[in-house]
CSV table of C-alpha atoms in Angstrom, one decimal:
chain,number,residue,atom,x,y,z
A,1,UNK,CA,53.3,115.0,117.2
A,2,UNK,CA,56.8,114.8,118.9
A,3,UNK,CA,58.9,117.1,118.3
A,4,UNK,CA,61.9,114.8,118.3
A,5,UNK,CA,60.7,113.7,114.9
A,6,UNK,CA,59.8,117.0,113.3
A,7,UNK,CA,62.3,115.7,110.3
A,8,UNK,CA,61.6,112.6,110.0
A,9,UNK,CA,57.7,112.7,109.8
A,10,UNK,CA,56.8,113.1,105.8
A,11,UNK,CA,55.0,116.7,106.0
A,12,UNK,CA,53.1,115.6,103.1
A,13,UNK,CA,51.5,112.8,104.6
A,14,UNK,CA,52.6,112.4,107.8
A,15,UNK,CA,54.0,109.5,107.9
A,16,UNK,CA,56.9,108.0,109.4
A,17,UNK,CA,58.1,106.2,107.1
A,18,UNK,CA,61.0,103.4,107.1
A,19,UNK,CA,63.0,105.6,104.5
A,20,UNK,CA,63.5,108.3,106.9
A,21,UNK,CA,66.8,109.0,107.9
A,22,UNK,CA,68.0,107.5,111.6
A,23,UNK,CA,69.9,108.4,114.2
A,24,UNK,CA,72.9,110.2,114.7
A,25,UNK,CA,74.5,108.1,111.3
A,26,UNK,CA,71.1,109.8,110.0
A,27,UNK,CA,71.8,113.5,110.7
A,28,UNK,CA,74.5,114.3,107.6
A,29,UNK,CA,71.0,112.9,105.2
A,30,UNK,CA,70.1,116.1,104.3
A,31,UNK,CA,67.2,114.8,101.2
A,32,UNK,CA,65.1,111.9,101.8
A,33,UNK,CA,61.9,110.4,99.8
A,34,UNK,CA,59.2,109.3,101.8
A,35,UNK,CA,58.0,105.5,101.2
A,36,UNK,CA,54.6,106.0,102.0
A,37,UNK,CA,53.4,108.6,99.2
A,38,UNK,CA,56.8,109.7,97.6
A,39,UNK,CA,57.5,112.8,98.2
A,40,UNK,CA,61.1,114.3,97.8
A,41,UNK,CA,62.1,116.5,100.7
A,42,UNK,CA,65.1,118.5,99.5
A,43,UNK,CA,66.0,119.9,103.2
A,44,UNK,CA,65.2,117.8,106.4
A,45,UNK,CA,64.7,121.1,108.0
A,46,UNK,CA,62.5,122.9,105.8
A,47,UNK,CA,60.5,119.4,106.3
A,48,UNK,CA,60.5,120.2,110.0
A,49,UNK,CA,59.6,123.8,110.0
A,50,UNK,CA,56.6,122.4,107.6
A,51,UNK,CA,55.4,119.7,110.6
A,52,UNK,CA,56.0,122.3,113.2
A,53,UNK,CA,53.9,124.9,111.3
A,54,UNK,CA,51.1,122.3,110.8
A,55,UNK,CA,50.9,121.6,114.6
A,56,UNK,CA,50.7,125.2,115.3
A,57,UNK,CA,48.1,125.8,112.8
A,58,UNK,CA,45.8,123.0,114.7
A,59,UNK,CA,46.3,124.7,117.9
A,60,UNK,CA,45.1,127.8,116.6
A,61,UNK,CA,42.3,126.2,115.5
A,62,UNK,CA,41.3,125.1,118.8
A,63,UNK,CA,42.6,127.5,120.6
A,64,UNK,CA,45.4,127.9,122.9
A,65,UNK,CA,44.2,127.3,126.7
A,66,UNK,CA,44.8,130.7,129.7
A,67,UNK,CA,47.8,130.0,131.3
């Protein structure tokens, strides 16, 4: 996942979905429903810190290479 769309990616389904909000006319959205399943995220960056948490969790289970 990219992080440059941590808050727009549903963290339900992760999607990203055309009812995301956009740009920098985007940023002041604060609660947003996602299109594809229709899930109600209060808080664009709880919904972030949910899709950053999930990628984190999948490189634990994996592992993390030796620097």
């Amino acid at each position: 996942m990219n992080e440059a769309y941590t808050t727009q990616t549903c963290s339900c389904c992760g999607a990203l979905p055309d009812s995301r909000p956009r740009g920098i006319a985007g940023l002041g959205i604060r609660e947003w429903t996602c299109s594809a399943c229709g899930v109600t995220h209060s808080d664009r960056d709880v919904n972030a810190a949910k899709n950053i948490l999930a990628v984190g969790h999948g490189r634990l289970a994996v592992g993390i290479p030796l620097l």
